[in-house]
XYZ file of N, CA and C in Angstrom:
189
model
N 97.307 213.286 136.916
C 98.337 213.504 137.912
C 99.672 212.974 137.375
N 100.698 213.779 137.487
C 102.020 213.374 137.013
C 102.777 212.674 138.121
N 103.466 211.633 137.727
C 104.289 210.903 138.683
C 105.676 211.539 138.734
N 106.152 211.777 139.930
C 107.472 212.363 140.093
C 108.532 211.299 139.809
N 109.364 211.536 138.800
C 110.374 210.553 138.408
C 111.708 210.763 139.121
N 111.829 211.804 139.890
C 113.074 212.039 140.616
C 113.195 211.037 141.761
N 114.327 210.371 141.818
C 114.578 209.424 142.887
C 115.156 210.184 144.083
N 114.737 209.783 145.264
C 115.334 210.362 146.462
C 116.748 209.806 146.622
N 117.599 210.643 147.145
C 118.966 210.193 147.403
C 118.986 209.373 148.680
N 119.810 208.364 148.685
C 119.973 207.535 149.873
C 121.098 208.124 150.723
N 121.126 207.803 152.016
C 122.208 208.332 152.869
C 123.584 207.909 152.352
N 124.499 208.835 152.352
C 125.889 208.615 151.915
C 125.998 208.227 150.445
N 125.035 208.611 149.631
C 125.092 208.265 148.206
C 126.278 208.945 147.521
N 126.587 210.158 147.918
C 127.732 210.856 147.330
C 129.036 210.109 147.567
N 129.164 209.536 148.759
C 130.359 208.749 149.075
C 130.431 207.508 148.186
N 129.286 206.881 147.941
C 129.265 205.686 147.089
C 129.600 206.045 145.646
N 129.098 207.181 145.150
C 129.437 207.621 143.796
C 130.934 207.905 143.691
N 131.497 208.505 144.740
C 132.937 208.773 144.748
C 133.752 207.493 144.724
N 133.320 206.502 145.486
C 134.032 205.220 145.505
C 133.945 204.532 144.147
N 132.770 204.598 143.512
C 132.620 203.997 142.186
C 133.510 204.715 141.167
N 133.582 206.021 141.265
C 134.456 206.788 140.375
C 135.926 206.455 140.577
N 136.321 206.263 141.824
C 137.699 205.875 142.116
C 138.008 204.500 141.543
N 137.041 203.573 141.633
C 137.248 202.233 141.063
C 137.439 202.311 139.549
N 136.620 203.118 138.887
C 136.751 203.269 137.435
C 138.110 203.885 137.099
N 138.504 204.891 137.856
C 139.805 205.518 137.629
C 140.944 204.520 137.820
N 140.847 203.692 138.865
C 141.886 202.681 139.100
C 141.947 201.685 137.950
N 140.782 201.314 137.404
C 140.768 200.391 136.273
C 141.351 200.996 135.013
N 141.159 202.299 134.841
C 141.693 202.966 133.651
C 143.199 203.209 133.761
N 143.687 203.425 134.958
C 145.098 203.752 135.161
C 145.966 202.490 135.238
N 145.387 201.363 135.638
C 146.165 200.129 135.832
C 146.993 199.723 134.608
N 146.472 199.808 133.382
C 147.304 199.401 132.227
C 148.538 200.275 132.024
N 148.495 201.495 132.518
C 149.653 202.378 132.365
C 150.859 201.864 133.148
N 150.598 201.061 134.164
C 151.675 200.514 134.980
C 152.014 199.084 134.591
N 151.434 198.598 133.499
C 151.736 197.268 133.010
C 151.112 196.156 133.840
N 150.039 196.459 134.545
C 149.405 195.451 135.386
C 148.629 194.443 134.546
N 148.294 193.325 135.166
C 147.591 192.250 134.465
C 146.124 192.614 134.224
N 145.449 191.739 133.497
C 144.032 191.965 133.207
C 143.189 191.945 134.478
N 143.618 191.183 135.461
C 142.883 191.128 136.724
C 142.887 192.491 137.413
N 143.986 193.201 137.315
C 144.083 194.523 137.922
C 143.162 195.526 137.245
N 142.702 195.205 136.052
C 141.763 196.078 135.346
C 140.331 195.655 135.625
N 140.062 194.355 135.612
C 138.682 193.893 135.744
C 138.148 193.995 137.172
N 138.992 193.811 138.164
C 138.515 193.865 139.554
C 137.976 195.252 139.921
N 138.676 196.351 139.618
C 138.093 197.660 139.943
C 136.788 197.942 139.190
N 136.718 197.537 137.923
C 135.473 197.750 137.183
C 134.338 196.918 137.780
N 134.651 195.706 138.229
C 133.648 194.891 138.903
C 133.185 195.535 140.198
N 134.117 196.149 140.913
C 133.754 196.866 142.134
C 132.855 198.044 141.857
N 133.130 198.777 140.778
C 132.290 199.920 140.421
C 130.881 199.464 140.070
N 130.771 198.383 139.314
C 129.449 197.858 138.953
C 128.703 197.416 140.205
N 129.410 196.804 141.127
C 128.796 196.365 142.376
C 128.282 197.551 143.189
N 129.059 198.610 143.272
C 128.646 199.800 144.019
C 127.427 200.440 143.365
N 127.435 200.548 142.036
C 126.288 201.139 141.345
C 125.043 200.275 141.511
N 125.222 198.961 141.503
C 124.088 198.073 141.772
C 123.553 198.265 143.181
N 124.453 198.498 144.133
C 124.031 198.761 145.504
C 123.250 200.050 145.627
N 123.651 201.081 144.913
C 122.910 202.342 144.926
C 121.505 202.119 144.370
N 121.405 201.411 143.256
C 120.095 201.135 142.653
C 119.224 200.309 143.598
N 119.829 199.340 144.267
C 119.077 198.496 145.197
C 118.577 199.315 146.384
N 119.431 200.194 146.924
C 119.011 201.021 148.046
C 117.897 201.985 147.643
N 117.997 202.552 146.451
C 116.930 203.445 145.978
C 115.620 202.689 145.812
N 115.702 201.459 145.310
C 114.498 200.647 145.148
C 113.862 200.298 146.473
N 114.681 199.980 147.460
C 114.152 199.664 148.783
C 113.550 200.892 149.453
N 114.132 202.050 149.176
C 113.631 203.285 149.785
C 112.269 203.659 149.201
N 112.068 203.361 147.915
C 110.802 203.701 147.266
C 109.688 202.764 147.710
N 110.019 201.542 148.115
C 108.988 200.574 148.503
C 108.407 200.850 149.869
């Protein structure tokens, strides 16, 4: 018997992916405006946090 490796999507997952993408975009664009290193690291940290939340929700849904 083969195990299905496809993960089910969690509610509003598309919105979370969009927010993570916006955070990455904000981190990439910040240096163009001469912002400090904090203005770059905070959005990337937010994106990592959102992606971790998606993984956590998927794990809880599978259990």
